[in-house]
């Protein structure tokens, strides 16, 4: 059941991707991928697909932008960003945003994963939070393999979430460490 759920999530992620990928993401001369509207560069292992999801908090509407690259159904590399309404984001400290972001992510994955680690980090001049979710015993007993690593960064009213979900892969560290803003 859990394996089917993960496969369904992967298929839905691909189906939700629009034709705007070429306008939103491009390959750099160095072989990484960049997004001008997203203002980031990252070492995805394959060209990511882009999708935008309409979201609303109260009367404020905004989009969540998702960039996903996969190496099979069990290895998903993602960058997500959203621009929160300015009044909302200014009322929270970076620590509150990171703590709430990790809590929300953990809660979404709570059926299969548990929060294992959470710590402040600095990467390419950005301060943020790193977190790891590991499989719960019930998932391990059903033969599920993998983990989730994530990083959260805030710049202005934009919050980035960089994640890897799946089995161990040699590309994970490169991807996670490569994320940076376009200067």
PDB file of C-alpha atoms in Angstrom:
ATOM      1  CA  UNK A   1       0.000   0.000   0.000  1.00  0.00           C
ATOM      2  CA  UNK A   2       2.769   2.436   0.899  1.00  0.00           C
ATOM      3  CA  UNK A   3       4.735   1.596  -2.268  1.00  0.00           C
ATOM      4  CA  UNK A   4       1.586   2.188  -4.328  1.00  0.00           C
ATOM      5  CA  UNK A   5       1.037   5.539  -2.596  1.00  0.00           C
ATOM      6  CA  UNK A   6       4.588   6.671  -3.400  1.00  0.00           C
ATOM      7  CA  UNK A   7       4.201   5.552  -7.026  1.00  0.00           C
ATOM      8  CA  UNK A   8       0.872   7.386  -7.345  1.00  0.00           C
ATOM      9  CA  UNK A   9       2.446  10.578  -5.930  1.00  0.00           C
ATOM     10  CA  UNK A  10       5.244  10.316  -8.496  1.00  0.00           C
ATOM     11  CA  UNK A  11       2.817   9.797 -11.392  1.00  0.00           C
ATOM     12  CA  UNK A  12       0.665  12.724 -10.240  1.00  0.00           C
ATOM     13  CA  UNK A  13       3.746  14.922 -10.049  1.00  0.00           C
ATOM     14  CA  UNK A  14       4.544  14.159 -13.697  1.00  0.00           C
ATOM     15  CA  UNK A  15       0.960  14.683 -14.828  1.00  0.00           C
ATOM     16  CA  UNK A  16       0.779  18.056 -13.109  1.00  0.00           C
ATOM     17  CA  UNK A  17       3.782  19.363 -15.028  1.00  0.00           C
ATOM     18  CA  UNK A  18       2.855  21.880 -17.690  1.00  0.00           C
ATOM     19  CA  UNK A  19       4.504  22.947 -20.927  1.00  0.00           C
ATOM     20  CA  UNK A  20       6.115  25.968 -19.286  1.00  0.00           C
ATOM     21  CA  UNK A  21       9.272  24.057 -18.317  1.00  0.00           C
ATOM     22  CA  UNK A  22      11.340  25.474 -21.175  1.00  0.00           C
ATOM     23  CA  UNK A  23      10.530  29.030 -20.111  1.00  0.00           C
ATOM     24  CA  UNK A  24      11.102  28.387 -16.420  1.00  0.00           C
ATOM     25  CA  UNK A  25      14.252  26.234 -16.395  1.00  0.00           C
ATOM     26  CA  UNK A  26      17.310  25.909 -18.627  1.00  0.00           C
ATOM     27  CA  UNK A  27      20.638  24.106 -18.628  1.00  0.00           C
ATOM     28  CA  UNK A  28      23.680  26.243 -17.845  1.00  0.00           C
ATOM     29  CA  UNK A  29      27.040  25.999 -19.635  1.00  0.00           C
ATOM     30  CA  UNK A  30      28.350  24.279 -16.505  1.00  0.00           C
ATOM     31  CA  UNK A  31      25.732  21.513 -16.802  1.00  0.00           C
ATOM     32  CA  UNK A  32      23.519  22.605 -13.912  1.00  0.00           C
ATOM     33  CA  UNK A  33      19.967  23.897 -14.294  1.00  0.00           C
ATOM     34  CA  UNK A  34      18.839  27.447 -13.607  1.00  0.00           C
ATOM     35  CA  UNK A  35      15.575  29.346 -13.369  1.00  0.00           C
ATOM     36  CA  UNK A  36      15.546  33.098 -13.963  1.00  0.00           C
ATOM     37  CA  UNK A  37      12.032  33.567 -12.496  1.00  0.00           C
ATOM     38  CA  UNK A  38      13.001  31.269  -9.600  1.00  0.00           C
ATOM     39  CA  UNK A  39      16.373  33.021  -9.223  1.00  0.00           C
ATOM     40  CA  UNK A  40      18.259  29.782  -8.493  1.00  0.00           C
ATOM     41  CA  UNK A  41      20.810  27.338  -9.871  1.00  0.00           C
ATOM     42  CA  UNK A  42      20.971  23.667  -8.861  1.00  0.00           C
ATOM     43  CA  UNK A  43      22.647  20.445  -9.953  1.00  0.00           C
ATOM     44  CA  UNK A  44      19.596  18.353 -10.846  1.00  0.00           C
ATOM     45  CA  UNK A  45      20.689  14.965 -12.269  1.00  0.00           C
ATOM     46  CA  UNK A  46      18.263  15.321 -15.232  1.00  0.00           C
ATOM     47  CA  UNK A  47      16.287  18.245 -16.647  1.00  0.00           C
ATOM     48  CA  UNK A  48      13.509  19.028 -14.160  1.00  0.00           C
ATOM     49  CA  UNK A  49       9.889  19.549 -15.099  1.00  0.00           C
ATOM     50  CA  UNK A  50       8.131  22.657 -13.827  1.00  0.00           C
ATOM     51  CA  UNK A  51       4.592  22.969 -12.553  1.00  0.00           C
ATOM     52  CA  UNK A  52       2.755  25.768 -10.792  1.00  0.00           C
ATOM     53  CA  UNK A  53       0.003  25.168  -8.276  1.00  0.00           C
ATOM     54  CA  UNK A  54      -2.440  27.887  -7.310  1.00  0.00           C
ATOM     55  CA  UNK A  55      -2.639  28.357  -3.552  1.00  0.00           C
ATOM     56  CA  UNK A  56      -4.600  30.621  -1.265  1.00  0.00           C
ATOM     57  CA  UNK A  57      -4.279  31.705   2.350  1.00  0.00           C
ATOM     58  CA  UNK A  58      -7.285  33.723   3.397  1.00  0.00           C
ATOM     59  CA  UNK A  59      -7.964  36.149   0.547  1.00  0.00           C
ATOM     60  CA  UNK A  60      -4.360  36.110  -0.683  1.00  0.00           C
ATOM     61  CA  UNK A  61      -3.670  34.034  -3.789  1.00  0.00           C
ATOM     62  CA  UNK A  62      -0.202  32.956  -4.887  1.00  0.00           C
ATOM     63  CA  UNK A  63       1.498  30.142  -6.769  1.00  0.00           C
ATOM     64  CA  UNK A  64       3.758  27.376  -5.574  1.00  0.00           C
ATOM     65  CA  UNK A  65       6.394  26.586  -8.208  1.00  0.00           C
ATOM     66  CA  UNK A  66       7.707  23.008  -8.316  1.00  0.00           C
ATOM     67  CA  UNK A  67      10.762  21.759 -10.191  1.00  0.00           C
ATOM     68  CA  UNK A  68      11.162  17.958 -10.192  1.00  0.00           C
ATOM     69  CA  UNK A  69      13.741  15.621 -11.642  1.00  0.00           C
ATOM     70  CA  UNK A  70      13.569  11.864 -11.239  1.00  0.00           C
ATOM     71  CA  UNK A  71      15.836   8.885 -11.657  1.00  0.00           C
ATOM     72  CA  UNK A  72      13.126   6.248 -11.737  1.00  0.00           C
ATOM     73  CA  UNK A  73      10.076   6.083  -9.486  1.00  0.00           C
ATOM     74  CA  UNK A  74      12.058   5.933  -6.237  1.00  0.00           C
ATOM     75  CA  UNK A  75      14.425   8.900  -6.613  1.00  0.00           C
ATOM     76  CA  UNK A  76      12.854  12.365  -6.699  1.00  0.00           C
ATOM     77  CA  UNK A  77      14.873  15.607  -6.641  1.00  0.00           C
ATOM     78  CA  UNK A  78      12.743  18.726  -6.038  1.00  0.00           C
ATOM     79  CA  UNK A  79      12.950  22.454  -5.572  1.00  0.00           C
ATOM     80  CA  UNK A  80       9.820  24.315  -4.576  1.00  0.00           C
ATOM     81  CA  UNK A  81       9.401  28.013  -4.000  1.00  0.00           C
ATOM     82  CA  UNK A  82       6.593  30.367  -3.220  1.00  0.00           C
ATOM     83  CA  UNK A  83       6.313  34.083  -2.691  1.00  0.00           C
ATOM     84  CA  UNK A  84       4.213  34.718   0.380  1.00  0.00           C
ATOM     85  CA  UNK A  85       2.207  37.928   0.782  1.00  0.00           C
ATOM     86  CA  UNK A  86       4.615  40.462   2.254  1.00  0.00           C
ATOM     87  CA  UNK A  87       2.570  41.269   5.373  1.00  0.00           C
ATOM     88  CA  UNK A  88       2.403  37.559   6.246  1.00  0.00           C
ATOM     89  CA  UNK A  89       6.081  36.777   5.880  1.00  0.00           C
ATOM     90  CA  UNK A  90       7.250  39.925   7.680  1.00  0.00           C
ATOM     91  CA  UNK A  91       5.324  38.892  10.781  1.00  0.00           C
ATOM     92  CA  UNK A  92       7.511  35.766  11.184  1.00  0.00           C
ATOM     93  CA  UNK A  93      11.199  35.338  11.982  1.00  0.00           C
ATOM     94  CA  UNK A  94      13.361  33.077   9.838  1.00  0.00           C
ATOM     95  CA  UNK A  95      13.422  30.530  12.664  1.00  0.00           C
ATOM     96  CA  UNK A  96       9.613  30.503  12.844  1.00  0.00           C
ATOM     97  CA  UNK A  97       9.375  30.020   9.076  1.00  0.00           C
ATOM     98  CA  UNK A  98      11.895  27.173   9.082  1.00  0.00           C
ATOM     99  CA  UNK A  99      10.331  25.466  12.088  1.00  0.00           C
ATOM    100  CA  UNK A 100       6.833  25.744  10.623  1.00  0.00           C
ATOM    101  CA  UNK A 101       8.062  24.578   7.199  1.00  0.00           C
ATOM    102  CA  UNK A 102       9.729  21.468   8.613  1.00  0.00           C
ATOM    103  CA  UNK A 103       6.689  20.726  10.790  1.00  0.00           C
ATOM    104  CA  UNK A 104       4.297  21.083   7.835  1.00  0.00           C
ATOM    105  CA  UNK A 105       6.486  18.884   5.615  1.00  0.00           C
ATOM    106  CA  UNK A 106       6.834  16.250   8.355  1.00  0.00           C
ATOM    107  CA  UNK A 107       3.084  16.239   8.957  1.00  0.00           C
ATOM    108  CA  UNK A 108       2.380  15.676   5.238  1.00  0.00           C
ATOM    109  CA  UNK A 109       4.679  12.638   5.278  1.00  0.00           C
ATOM    110  CA  UNK A 110       3.746  11.371   8.773  1.00  0.00           C
ATOM    111  CA  UNK A 111       2.093   8.147   7.607  1.00  0.00           C
ATOM    112  CA  UNK A 112       5.401   6.759   6.344  1.00  0.00           C
ATOM    113  CA  UNK A 113       8.181   9.034   7.659  1.00  0.00           C
ATOM    114  CA  UNK A 114       9.291  10.523  10.975  1.00  0.00           C
ATOM    115  CA  UNK A 115      11.471  13.566  11.604  1.00  0.00           C
ATOM    116  CA  UNK A 116      14.955  12.356  12.462  1.00  0.00           C
ATOM    117  CA  UNK A 117      17.110  15.505  12.362  1.00  0.00           C
ATOM    118  CA  UNK A 118      16.694  19.266  12.095  1.00  0.00           C
ATOM    119  CA  UNK A 119      19.503  21.815  12.306  1.00  0.00           C
ATOM    120  CA  UNK A 120      20.461  25.307  11.125  1.00  0.00           C
ATOM    121  CA  UNK A 121      22.820  25.502   8.141  1.00  0.00           C
ATOM    122  CA  UNK A 122      24.557  28.000   5.902  1.00  0.00           C
ATOM    123  CA  UNK A 123      25.064  27.317   2.202  1.00  0.00           C
ATOM    124  CA  UNK A 124      26.420  29.664  -0.474  1.00  0.00           C
ATOM    125  CA  UNK A 125      25.732  32.656   1.796  1.00  0.00           C
ATOM    126  CA  UNK A 126      22.154  31.584   2.599  1.00  0.00           C
ATOM    127  CA  UNK A 127      21.121  30.753   6.138  1.00  0.00           C
ATOM    128  CA  UNK A 128      18.522  28.021   6.425  1.00  0.00           C
ATOM    129  CA  UNK A 129      17.519  24.721   7.959  1.00  0.00           C
ATOM    130  CA  UNK A 130      18.446  21.146   7.060  1.00  0.00           C
ATOM    131  CA  UNK A 131      16.185  18.231   7.973  1.00  0.00           C
ATOM    132  CA  UNK A 132      16.034  14.462   7.503  1.00  0.00           C
ATOM    133  CA  UNK A 133      13.000  12.213   7.650  1.00  0.00           C
ATOM    134  CA  UNK A 134      13.493   8.469   8.047  1.00  0.00           C
ATOM    135  CA  UNK A 135      11.091   5.629   7.445  1.00  0.00           C
ATOM    136  CA  UNK A 136       8.822   4.487  10.230  1.00  0.00           C
ATOM    137  CA  UNK A 137       9.058   0.881  11.358  1.00  0.00           C
ATOM    138  CA  UNK A 138       5.746  -0.072   9.690  1.00  0.00           C
ATOM    139  CA  UNK A 139       7.080   1.073   6.295  1.00  0.00           C
ATOM    140  CA  UNK A 140      10.392  -0.748   6.750  1.00  0.00           C
ATOM    141  CA  UNK A 141       8.501  -3.934   7.649  1.00  0.00           C
ATOM    142  CA  UNK A 142       6.609  -3.644   4.339  1.00  0.00           C
ATOM    143  CA  UNK A 143       9.862  -3.471   2.391  1.00  0.00           C
ATOM    144  CA  UNK A 144       9.890   0.257   1.677  1.00  0.00           C
ATOM    145  CA  UNK A 145      13.378   1.749   1.323  1.00  0.00           C
ATOM    146  CA  UNK A 146      14.507   5.338   1.313  1.00  0.00           C
ATOM    147  CA  UNK A 147      14.564   8.604   3.205  1.00  0.00           C
ATOM    148  CA  UNK A 148      13.911  12.315   2.724  1.00  0.00           C
ATOM    149  CA  UNK A 149      16.483  15.116   3.011  1.00  0.00           C
ATOM    150  CA  UNK A 150      15.457  18.717   2.852  1.00  0.00           C
ATOM    151  CA  UNK A 151      16.664  22.285   3.148  1.00  0.00           C
ATOM    152  CA  UNK A 152      14.682  25.467   3.666  1.00  0.00           C
ATOM    153  CA  UNK A 153      15.920  28.940   2.785  1.00  0.00           C
ATOM    154  CA  UNK A 154      14.241  32.338   2.932  1.00  0.00           C
ATOM    155  CA  UNK A 155      15.111  35.427   0.963  1.00  0.00           C
ATOM    156  CA  UNK A 156      12.700  38.336   1.281  1.00  0.00           C
ATOM    157  CA  UNK A 157       9.170  36.988   1.002  1.00  0.00           C
ATOM    158  CA  UNK A 158      10.281  33.910  -0.967  1.00  0.00           C
ATOM    159  CA  UNK A 159      10.811  30.538   0.712  1.00  0.00           C
ATOM    160  CA  UNK A 160      12.674  27.719  -1.052  1.00  0.00           C
ATOM    161  CA  UNK A 161      12.322  24.049  -0.128  1.00  0.00           C
ATOM    162  CA  UNK A 162      14.953  21.730  -1.608  1.00  0.00           C
ATOM    163  CA  UNK A 163      14.239  18.024  -1.123  1.00  0.00           C
ATOM    164  CA  UNK A 164      15.319  14.569  -2.123  1.00  0.00           C
ATOM    165  CA  UNK A 165      12.978  11.634  -1.549  1.00  0.00           C
ATOM    166  CA  UNK A 166      13.956   8.058  -2.249  1.00  0.00           C
ATOM    167  CA  UNK A 167      16.607   5.414  -2.051  1.00  0.00           C
ATOM    168  CA  UNK A 168      20.261   6.338  -1.563  1.00  0.00           C
ATOM    169  CA  UNK A 169      21.797   7.765  -4.732  1.00  0.00           C
ATOM    170  CA  UNK A 170      25.205   9.182  -5.640  1.00  0.00           C
ATOM    171  CA  UNK A 171      23.597  12.395  -6.995  1.00  0.00           C
ATOM    172  CA  UNK A 172      21.919  13.447  -3.735  1.00  0.00           C
ATOM    173  CA  UNK A 173      24.835  15.260  -2.106  1.00  0.00           C
ATOM    174  CA  UNK A 174      25.736  17.133  -5.308  1.00  0.00           C
ATOM    175  CA  UNK A 175      22.129  18.219  -5.774  1.00  0.00           C
ATOM    176  CA  UNK A 176      21.592  19.272  -2.163  1.00  0.00           C
ATOM    177  CA  UNK A 177      24.896  21.171  -1.930  1.00  0.00           C
ATOM    178  CA  UNK A 178      24.600  22.894  -5.318  1.00  0.00           C
ATOM    179  CA  UNK A 179      21.491  24.988  -4.633  1.00  0.00           C
ATOM    180  CA  UNK A 180      22.278  28.706  -4.718  1.00  0.00           C
ATOM    181  CA  UNK A 181      20.754  31.964  -5.839  1.00  0.00           C
ATOM    182  CA  UNK A 182      21.601  33.639  -9.118  1.00  0.00           C
ATOM    183  CA  UNK A 183      23.720  36.673  -8.305  1.00  0.00           C
TER     184      UNK A 183
END
